[in-house]
XYZ file of C-alpha atoms in Angstrom:
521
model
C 70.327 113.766 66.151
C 72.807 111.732 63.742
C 76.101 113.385 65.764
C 74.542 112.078 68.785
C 73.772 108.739 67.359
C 77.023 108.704 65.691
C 78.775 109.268 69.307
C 77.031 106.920 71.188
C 77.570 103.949 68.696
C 81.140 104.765 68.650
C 81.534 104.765 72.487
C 79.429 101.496 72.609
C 82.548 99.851 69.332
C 85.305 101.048 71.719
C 84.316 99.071 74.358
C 83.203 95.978 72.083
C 85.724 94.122 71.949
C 83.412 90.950 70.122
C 82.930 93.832 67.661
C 86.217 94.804 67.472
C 88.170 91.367 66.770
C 85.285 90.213 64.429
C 86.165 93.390 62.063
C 89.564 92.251 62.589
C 89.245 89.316 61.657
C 86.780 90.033 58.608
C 89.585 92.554 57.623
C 92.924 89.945 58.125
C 91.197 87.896 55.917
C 89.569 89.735 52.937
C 93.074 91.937 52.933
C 96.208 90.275 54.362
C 97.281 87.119 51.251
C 98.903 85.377 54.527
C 96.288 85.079 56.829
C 94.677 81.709 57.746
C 91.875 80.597 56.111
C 92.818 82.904 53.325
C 94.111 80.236 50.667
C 90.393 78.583 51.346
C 88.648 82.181 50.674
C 91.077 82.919 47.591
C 89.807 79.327 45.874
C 86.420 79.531 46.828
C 85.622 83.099 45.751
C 88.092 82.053 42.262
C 85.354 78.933 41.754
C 82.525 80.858 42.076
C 83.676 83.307 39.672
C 84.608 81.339 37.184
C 81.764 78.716 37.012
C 79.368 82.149 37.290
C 80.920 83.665 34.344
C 80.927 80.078 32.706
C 76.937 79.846 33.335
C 76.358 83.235 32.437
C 78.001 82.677 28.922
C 76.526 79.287 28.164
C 72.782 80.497 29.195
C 73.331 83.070 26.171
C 73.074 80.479 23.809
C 71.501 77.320 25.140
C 69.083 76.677 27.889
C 70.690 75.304 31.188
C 67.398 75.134 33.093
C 65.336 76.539 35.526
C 68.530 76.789 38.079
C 69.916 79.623 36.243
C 68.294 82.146 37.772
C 68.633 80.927 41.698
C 72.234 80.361 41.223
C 72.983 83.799 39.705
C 71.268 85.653 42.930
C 73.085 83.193 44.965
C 76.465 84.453 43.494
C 75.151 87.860 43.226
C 74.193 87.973 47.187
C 77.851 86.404 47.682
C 79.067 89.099 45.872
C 77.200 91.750 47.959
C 77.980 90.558 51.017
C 81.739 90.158 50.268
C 81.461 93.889 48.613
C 79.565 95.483 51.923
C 82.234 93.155 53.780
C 85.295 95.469 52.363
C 82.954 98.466 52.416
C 82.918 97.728 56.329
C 86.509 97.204 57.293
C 88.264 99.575 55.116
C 88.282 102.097 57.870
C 87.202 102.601 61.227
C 84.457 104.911 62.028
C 84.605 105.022 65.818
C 88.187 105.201 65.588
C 87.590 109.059 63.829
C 85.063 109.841 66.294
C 87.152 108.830 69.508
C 89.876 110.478 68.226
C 88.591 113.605 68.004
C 86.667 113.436 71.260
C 90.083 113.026 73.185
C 91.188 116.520 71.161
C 88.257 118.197 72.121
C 88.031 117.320 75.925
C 91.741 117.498 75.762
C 91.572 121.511 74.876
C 88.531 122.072 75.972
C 86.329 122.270 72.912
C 83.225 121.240 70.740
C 83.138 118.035 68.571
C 83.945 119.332 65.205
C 81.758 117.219 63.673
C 81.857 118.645 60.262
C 85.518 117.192 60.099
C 84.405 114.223 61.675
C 82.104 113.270 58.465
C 84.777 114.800 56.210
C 87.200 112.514 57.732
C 84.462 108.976 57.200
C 83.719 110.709 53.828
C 87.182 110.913 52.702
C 88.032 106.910 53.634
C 84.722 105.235 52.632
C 84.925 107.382 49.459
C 88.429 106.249 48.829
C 87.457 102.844 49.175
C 85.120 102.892 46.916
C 87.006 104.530 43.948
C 89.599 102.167 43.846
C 90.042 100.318 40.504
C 89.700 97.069 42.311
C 86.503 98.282 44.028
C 85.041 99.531 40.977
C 85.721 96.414 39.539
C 83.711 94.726 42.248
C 80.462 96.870 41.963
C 80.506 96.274 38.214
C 80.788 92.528 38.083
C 77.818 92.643 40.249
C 76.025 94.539 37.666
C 75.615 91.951 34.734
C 72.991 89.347 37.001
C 70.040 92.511 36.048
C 68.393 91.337 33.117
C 66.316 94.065 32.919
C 69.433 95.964 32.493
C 70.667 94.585 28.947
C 73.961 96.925 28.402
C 75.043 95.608 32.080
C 75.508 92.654 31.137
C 78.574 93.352 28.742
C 80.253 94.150 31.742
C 79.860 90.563 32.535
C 83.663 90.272 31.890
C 84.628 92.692 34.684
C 83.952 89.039 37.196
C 87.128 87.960 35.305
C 88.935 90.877 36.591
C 87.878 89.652 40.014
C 90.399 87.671 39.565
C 93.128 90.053 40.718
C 91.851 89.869 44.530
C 91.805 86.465 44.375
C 94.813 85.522 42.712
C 98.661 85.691 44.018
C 100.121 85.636 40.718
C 97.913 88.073 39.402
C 98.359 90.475 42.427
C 102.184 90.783 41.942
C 101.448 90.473 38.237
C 99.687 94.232 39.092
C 102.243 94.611 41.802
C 104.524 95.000 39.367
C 102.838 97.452 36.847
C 102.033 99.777 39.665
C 105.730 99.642 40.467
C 106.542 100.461 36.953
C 104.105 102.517 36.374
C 106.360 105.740 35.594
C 108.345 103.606 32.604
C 105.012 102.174 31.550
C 103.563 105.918 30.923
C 106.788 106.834 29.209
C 106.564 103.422 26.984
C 103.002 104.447 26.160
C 103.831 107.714 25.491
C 106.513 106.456 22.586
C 104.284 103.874 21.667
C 101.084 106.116 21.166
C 103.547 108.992 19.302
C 105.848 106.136 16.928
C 101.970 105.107 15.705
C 100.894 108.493 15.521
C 103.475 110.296 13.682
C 104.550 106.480 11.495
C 100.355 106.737 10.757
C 100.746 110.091 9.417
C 103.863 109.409 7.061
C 102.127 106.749 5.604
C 99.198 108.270 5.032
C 100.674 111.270 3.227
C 102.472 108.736 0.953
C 100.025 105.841 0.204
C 96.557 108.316 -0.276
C 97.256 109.412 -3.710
C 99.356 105.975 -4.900
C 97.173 104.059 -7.175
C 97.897 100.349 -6.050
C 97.520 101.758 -2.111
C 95.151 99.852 0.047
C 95.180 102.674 2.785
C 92.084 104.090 1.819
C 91.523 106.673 5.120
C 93.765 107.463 8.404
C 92.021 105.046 9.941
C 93.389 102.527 8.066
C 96.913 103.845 8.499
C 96.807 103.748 12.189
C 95.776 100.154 11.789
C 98.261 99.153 10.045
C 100.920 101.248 12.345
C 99.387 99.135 15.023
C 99.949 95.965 13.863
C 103.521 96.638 12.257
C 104.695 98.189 15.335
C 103.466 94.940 17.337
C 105.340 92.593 14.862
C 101.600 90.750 14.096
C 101.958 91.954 10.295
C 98.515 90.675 9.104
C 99.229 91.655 5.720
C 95.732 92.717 4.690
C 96.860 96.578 4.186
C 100.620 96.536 2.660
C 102.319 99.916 1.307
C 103.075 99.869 -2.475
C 105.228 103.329 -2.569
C 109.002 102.806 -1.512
C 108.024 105.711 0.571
C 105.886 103.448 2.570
C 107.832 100.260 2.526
C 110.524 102.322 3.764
C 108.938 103.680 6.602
C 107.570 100.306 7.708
C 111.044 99.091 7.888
C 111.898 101.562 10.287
C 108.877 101.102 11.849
C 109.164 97.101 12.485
C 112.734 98.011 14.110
C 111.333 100.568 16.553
C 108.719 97.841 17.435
C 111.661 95.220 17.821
C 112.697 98.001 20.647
C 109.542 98.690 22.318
C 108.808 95.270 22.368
C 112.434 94.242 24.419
C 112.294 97.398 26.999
C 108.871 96.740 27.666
C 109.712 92.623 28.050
C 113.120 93.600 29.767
C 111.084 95.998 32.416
C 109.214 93.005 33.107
C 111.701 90.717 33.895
C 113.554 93.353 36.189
C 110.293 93.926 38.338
C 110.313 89.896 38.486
C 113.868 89.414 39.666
C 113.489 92.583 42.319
C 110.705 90.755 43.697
C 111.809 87.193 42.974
C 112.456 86.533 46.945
C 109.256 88.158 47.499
C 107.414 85.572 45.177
C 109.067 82.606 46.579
C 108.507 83.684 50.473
C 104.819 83.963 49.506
C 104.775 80.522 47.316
C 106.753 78.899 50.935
C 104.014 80.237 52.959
C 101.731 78.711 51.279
C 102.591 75.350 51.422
C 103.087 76.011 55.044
C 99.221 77.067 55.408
C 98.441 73.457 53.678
C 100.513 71.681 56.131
C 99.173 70.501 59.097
C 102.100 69.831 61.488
C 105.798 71.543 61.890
C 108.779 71.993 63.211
C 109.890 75.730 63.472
C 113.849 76.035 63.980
C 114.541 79.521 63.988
C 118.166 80.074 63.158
C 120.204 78.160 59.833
C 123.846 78.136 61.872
C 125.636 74.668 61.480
C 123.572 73.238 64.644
C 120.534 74.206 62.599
C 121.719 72.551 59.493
C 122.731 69.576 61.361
C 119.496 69.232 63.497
C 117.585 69.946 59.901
C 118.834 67.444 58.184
C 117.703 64.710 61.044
C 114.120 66.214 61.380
C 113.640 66.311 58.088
C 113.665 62.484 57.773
C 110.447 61.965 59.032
C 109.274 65.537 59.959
C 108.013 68.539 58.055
C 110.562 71.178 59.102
C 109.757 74.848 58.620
C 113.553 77.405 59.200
C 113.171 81.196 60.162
C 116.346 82.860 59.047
C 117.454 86.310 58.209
C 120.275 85.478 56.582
C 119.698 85.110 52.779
C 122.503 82.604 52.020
C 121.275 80.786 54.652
C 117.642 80.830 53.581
C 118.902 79.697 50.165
C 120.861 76.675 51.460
C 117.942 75.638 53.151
C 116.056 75.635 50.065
C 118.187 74.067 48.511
C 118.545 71.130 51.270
C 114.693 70.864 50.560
C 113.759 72.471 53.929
C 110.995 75.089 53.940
C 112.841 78.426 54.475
C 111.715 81.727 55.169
C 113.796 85.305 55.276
C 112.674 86.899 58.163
C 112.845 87.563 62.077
C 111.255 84.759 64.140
C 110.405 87.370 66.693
C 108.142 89.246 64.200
C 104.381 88.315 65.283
C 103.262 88.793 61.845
C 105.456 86.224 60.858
C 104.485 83.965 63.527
C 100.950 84.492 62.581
C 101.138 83.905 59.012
C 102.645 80.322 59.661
C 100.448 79.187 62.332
C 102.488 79.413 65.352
C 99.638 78.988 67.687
C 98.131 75.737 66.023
C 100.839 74.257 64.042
C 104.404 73.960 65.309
C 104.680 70.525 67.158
C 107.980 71.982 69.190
C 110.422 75.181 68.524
C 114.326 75.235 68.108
C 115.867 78.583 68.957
C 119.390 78.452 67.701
C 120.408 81.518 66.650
C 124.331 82.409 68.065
C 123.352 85.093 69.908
C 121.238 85.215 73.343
C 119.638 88.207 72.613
C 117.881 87.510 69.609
C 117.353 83.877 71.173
C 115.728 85.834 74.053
C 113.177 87.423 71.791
C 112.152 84.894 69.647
C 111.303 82.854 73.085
C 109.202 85.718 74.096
C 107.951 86.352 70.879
C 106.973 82.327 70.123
C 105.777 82.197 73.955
C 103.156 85.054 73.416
C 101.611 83.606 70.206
C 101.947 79.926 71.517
C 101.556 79.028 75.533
C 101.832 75.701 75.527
C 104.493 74.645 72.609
C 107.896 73.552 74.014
C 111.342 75.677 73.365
C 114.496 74.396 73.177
C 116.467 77.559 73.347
C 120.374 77.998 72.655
C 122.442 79.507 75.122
C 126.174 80.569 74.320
C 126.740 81.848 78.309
C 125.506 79.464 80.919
C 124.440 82.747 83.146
C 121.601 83.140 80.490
C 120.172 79.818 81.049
C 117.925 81.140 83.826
C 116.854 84.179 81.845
C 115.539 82.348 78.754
C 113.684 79.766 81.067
C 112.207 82.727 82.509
C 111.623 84.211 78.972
C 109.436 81.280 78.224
C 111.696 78.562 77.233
C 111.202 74.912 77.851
C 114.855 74.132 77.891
C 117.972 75.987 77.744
C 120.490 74.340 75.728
C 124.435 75.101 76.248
C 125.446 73.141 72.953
C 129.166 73.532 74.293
C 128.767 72.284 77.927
C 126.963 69.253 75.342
C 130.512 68.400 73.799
C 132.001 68.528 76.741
C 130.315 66.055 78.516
C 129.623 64.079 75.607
C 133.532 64.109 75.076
C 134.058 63.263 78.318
C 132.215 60.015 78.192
C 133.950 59.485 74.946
C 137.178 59.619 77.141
C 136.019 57.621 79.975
C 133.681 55.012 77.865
C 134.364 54.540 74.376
C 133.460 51.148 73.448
C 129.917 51.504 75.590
C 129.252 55.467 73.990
C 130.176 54.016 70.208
C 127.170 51.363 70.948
C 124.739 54.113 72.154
C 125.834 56.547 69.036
C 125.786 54.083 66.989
C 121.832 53.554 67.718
C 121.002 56.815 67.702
C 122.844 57.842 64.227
C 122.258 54.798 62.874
C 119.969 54.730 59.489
C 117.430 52.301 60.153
C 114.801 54.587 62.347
C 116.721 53.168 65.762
C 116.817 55.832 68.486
C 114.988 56.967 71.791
C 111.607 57.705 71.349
C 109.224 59.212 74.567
C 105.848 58.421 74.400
C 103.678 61.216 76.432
C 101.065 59.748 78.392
C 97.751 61.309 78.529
C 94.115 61.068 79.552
C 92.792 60.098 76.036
C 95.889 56.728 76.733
C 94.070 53.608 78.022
C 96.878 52.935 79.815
C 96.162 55.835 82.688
C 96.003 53.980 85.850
C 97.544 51.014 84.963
C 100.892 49.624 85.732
C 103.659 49.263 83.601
C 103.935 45.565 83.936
C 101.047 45.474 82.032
C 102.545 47.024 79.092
C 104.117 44.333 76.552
C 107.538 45.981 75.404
C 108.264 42.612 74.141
C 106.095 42.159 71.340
C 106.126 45.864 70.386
C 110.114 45.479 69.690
C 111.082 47.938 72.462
C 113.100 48.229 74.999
C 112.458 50.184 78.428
C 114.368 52.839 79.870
C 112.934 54.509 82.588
C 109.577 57.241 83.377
C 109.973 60.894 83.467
C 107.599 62.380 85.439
C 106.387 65.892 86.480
C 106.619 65.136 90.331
C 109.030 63.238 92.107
C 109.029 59.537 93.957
C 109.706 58.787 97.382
C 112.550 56.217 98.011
C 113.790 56.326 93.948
C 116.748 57.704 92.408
C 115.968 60.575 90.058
C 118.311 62.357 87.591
C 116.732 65.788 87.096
C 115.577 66.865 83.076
C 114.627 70.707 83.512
C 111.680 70.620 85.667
C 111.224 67.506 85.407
C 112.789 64.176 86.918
C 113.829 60.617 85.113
C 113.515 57.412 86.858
C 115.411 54.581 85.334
C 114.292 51.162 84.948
C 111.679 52.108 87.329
C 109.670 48.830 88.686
C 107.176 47.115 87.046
C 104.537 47.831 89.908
C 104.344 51.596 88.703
C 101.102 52.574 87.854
C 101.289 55.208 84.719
C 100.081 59.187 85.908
C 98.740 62.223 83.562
C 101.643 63.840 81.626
C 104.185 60.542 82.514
C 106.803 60.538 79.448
C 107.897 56.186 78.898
C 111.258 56.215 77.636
C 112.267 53.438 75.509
C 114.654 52.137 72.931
C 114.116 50.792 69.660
C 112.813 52.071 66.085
C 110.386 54.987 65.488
C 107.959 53.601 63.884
C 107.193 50.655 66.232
C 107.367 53.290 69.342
C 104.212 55.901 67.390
C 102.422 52.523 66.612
C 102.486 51.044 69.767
C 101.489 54.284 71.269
C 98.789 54.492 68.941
C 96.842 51.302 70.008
C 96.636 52.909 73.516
C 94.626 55.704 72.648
C-alpha cells in the first residue's frame, strides 16, 4: 500500500512542473549564497536570531512581559518551517523512484523497492546528520520550558549563524579545507600539554613551595602556558619546572604562528573567491546595470564613459583584467558571461539596462549573445564583430546590433579626411565634459506625448536641440538612413504625430534630455 502510494505521488511530481520549480526555487534560495532574494533571507533569518537569543537571555533575569511567550513560538514556528523547508529539498524523492522505474521496465523487472527506501533513507538521513542540521534541530530545542536542560543549548541559535553568514561560511570553508593540518595541530597540541603536564607534575608534587596540588592542576597550567595567557595563579617553584615552562612557552610561540600562518594561506587561496562573492553582492543591492562582457581596450574605453553616470557591471575571464577593473572602480567579476549561473546570480533577466559583448573573438561573442538572449528576451546587445561575414550570424544569435569597431575607424577617419573642421565640432560635443552628447528618448505608451505631434513638443525651453525620429516602420515620401532594423528620419517635420516605440533624437546635455522626458510620463 505505501509502494503504491509512493509511485503514484512520484508520477503525479514528474509531471508537476508548479511543484517542481517551487522546490527549486525553495532550494536556490535556502542553499545557493548568490541567489536573489538571498541577501534579504540571510538578514532576516540573522535578526531573528539574534533579537531571539537577546529575549531569551534578558527574560532570565527580568520580566519583559506577557509578549515573551508569543514571540518565542513565533520564532520557534519560523524555525520549523525553515528546518522542514531544508528537510524537503535536500533530495528528491520522485527523482529515486522514476529512476528506478525506467531500470526496471527497461530490463524487464520488479520495482526494487527495498533499494528504493534505502536510497530516500540514505539522503534524508544524511541531511539530517549534518553538523549544520544538527545545529538547527537543537536551537529549536531551548523555546520548551518544560524542558529545563534544553535550554542551555540556547547558544546553539548563535551557531545559526554559519548559514546565515558569508564571512562565517568561508570562515568554516576554510577549516574544512584545512581540516587534515588542523587534526595534526591538535594532535601536537593535545600531546605538548599532555606529556609538558606530566613533567611538571612529577617535579612540582613533592616541592614544598609548589602550587600544583593534583594533575589537574598541571594540565591547567600547560593550557594556559602553551596559549601564551600566563594567568599566573599556579607558577612552578623547582628549576625543573621553570625550565620546562620555558620550553613550553616557545613551543606555544610555534603552534600559535603555524596555526595563524595556515589561516592566512586558506585566506589568500580563496582571496578572489571572497571578493567575487563581496562584488556580487553589491550587484544584488543595485537596481540597474550595465553588463559589458569583455575588459579589452574598447571595454576599458567604453567603461570609463558609462561609468560617469551609470552603474557598470564587467564579465571577464582574464584576472589582470578583472583587477584593472577594480581598480578603475568598475564592478568586476572573473568568469564566463556565457555561464547561466553567472547570469543568474547578477540578475540578467531584471537588471541589465543594455549588454556590451566585446570580447576579440566571435566565438565567444557568439555565446555570450545566446547565452544573455536565453536568460533575457528583451534586453538589447551590442555585439563585437572582428569579420564582417559574422555580422549576420550574431544578429541571428540574438544580438541587437553587430558592431565592426574597425569598419567604425574607417569611416569615422574618413570623415576626418573629408570634414575636419565640421567632425572636430561634433567630437568635440560628444567628448566634451560637461554632460553634452546625443541622447534618444524612447517613446512609449505610459509618454503623454503618444498621438501628438512633434510641433507640440517645446525643444526650446528644455535646452535641446532636434535631430530627427527613428522609427520601427518606415515613411512614405521621406528619406531614411537605415540603423539595424530600424530607420532614422532627419529633421523630420513638425506635423509628425509621435507612434509606440518612436526613439526622438536630440542634442544637448543629459540631464536636461532624462528630465524633459520625465515630465511626459
Amino acid at each position: 500500500m505505501l509502494n503504491t502510494a509512493l509511485n503514484l505521488w512520484s508520477d503525479w511530481a514528474c509531471d508537476n512542473q508548479t511543484y517542481q520549480a517551487l522546490k527549486r526555487a525553495l532550494k536556490r534560495i535556502l542553499t545557493d549564497q548568490h541567489a536573489l532574494g538571498r541577501l534579504w533571507f540571510d538578514s532576516f533569518m540573522i535578526l531573528l536570531v539574534l533579537s531571539s537569543v537577546g529575549v531569551l537571555v534578558l527574560n532570565t533575569r527580568i520580566s519583559l512581559g506577557a509578549w515573551v511567550e508569543p514571540f518565542e513560538w513565533t520564532v520557534l514556528s519560523i524555525f520549523i518551517v525553515e528546518y522542514l523547508m531544508r528537510f524537503w529539498t535536500c533530495s528528491d524523492v520522485h527523482n529515486i523512484v522514476a529512476q528506478e522505474r525506467e531500470y526496471a521496465n527497461y530490463h524487464n523487472l520488479p520495482m526494487r523497492w527495498s533499494q528504493i527506501w534505502n536510497g530516500i533513507f540514505q539522503q534524508k538521513w544524511q541531511f539530517l546528520t549534518s553538523p549544520l542540521s544538527i545545529i538547527d534541530l537543537l536551537a529549536i530545542l531551548p523555546v520548551y520550558r518544560p524542558l529545563r536542560l534544553f535550554r542551555l543549548l540556547l547558544l546553539f541559535r548563535i551557531f545559526k549563524l554559519f548559514r546565515y553568514s558569508r564571512v562565517l561560511t568561508y570562515f568554516s570553508t576554510i577549516f574544512q579545507e584545512k581540516k587534515v593540518e588542523l587534526r595534526m595541530l591538535l594532535f601536537v597540541f593535545l600531546s605538548v600539554i599532555f606529556i609538558s603536564a606530566t613533567i611538571l607534575y612529577e617535579f612540582e608534587s613533592g616541592h614544598p613551595e609548589s602550587n600544583v596540588n593534583s594533575f589537574f592542576d598541571a594540565i591547567y597550567w600547560s593550557l594556559v602556558t602553551i596559549s601564551t595567557v600566563g594567568y599566573g595563579d599556579i607558577t612552578p617553584s623547582s628549576v625543573e619546572g621553570k625550565a620546562v615552562t620555558m620550553v613550553l612557552i616557545v613551543f606555544g610561540i610555534a603552534l600559535v604562528s603555524f596555526f595563524t600562518s595556515m589561516l592566512v594561506s586558506g585566506f589568500n587561496a580563496r582571496r578572489h573567491e571572497f571578493t567575487h562573492s563581496r562584488l556580487l553582492s553589491e550587484v544584488e543591492r543595485t537596481t540597474e546595470f550595465v553588463l559589458i562582457c569583455g575588459y579589452g581596450r574598447i571595454g576599458q574605453a567604453l567603461a570609463s564613459q558609462f561609468t560617469k553616470d551609470q552603474r557598470v557591471v564587467v564579465i571577464e575571464q582574464d584576472l589582470e583584467r578583472v583587477e584593472l577593473a577594480r581598480r578603475n572602480g568598475t564592478i568586476a567579476l572573473h568568469g564566463d558571461a556565457s555561464d547561466e549561473a553567472m547570469l543568474d546570480a547578477i540578475g540578467m533577466g531584471k537588471k541589465a539596462t543594455f549588454v556590451l559583448c566585446l570580447t576579440s573573438n566571435d566565438v565567444t561573442n557568439l555565446f555570450v549573445t545566446l547565452s544573455i538572449r536565453q536568460s533575457n528576451a528583451e534586453v538589447p546587445i551590442y555585439c563585437r564583430v572582428n569579420s564582417p561575414a559574422n555580422a549576420h550570424k550574431m544578429k541571428m544569435a540574438g544580438a541587437t546590433y553587430a558592431i565592426n569597431p574597425y569598419a567604425i575607424v574607417a569611416e569615422v577617419g574618413r570623415e576626418y579626411v573629408q570634414q575636419p573642421v565640421a567632425f572636430k565640432a561634433v567630437m568635440d560635443i560628444l567628448t566634451s565634459q560637461n554632460n553634452l552628447g546625443i541622447e534618444a528618448i524612447r517613446v512609449s505608451k505610459e509618454h503623454s506625448w503618444l498621438g501628438h505631434s512633434l510641433s507640440e513638443l517645446d525643444f526650446t525651453t528644455a535646452r535641446l536641440i532636434f535631430l530627427g525620429v527613428l522609427r520601427a516602420a518606415p515613411l512614405a515620401d521621406e528619406q531614411a538612413y537605415a540603423v539595424g532594423k530600424e530607420f532614422f528620419y532627419f529633421n523630420l517635420e513638425r506635423d509628425y504625430v509621435l507612434q509606440d516605440k518612436d526613439s526622438i533624437i536630440v542634442v544637448g546635455d543629459y540631464q536636461n534630455a532624462r528630465q524633459f522626458a520625465k515630465r511626459a510620463l
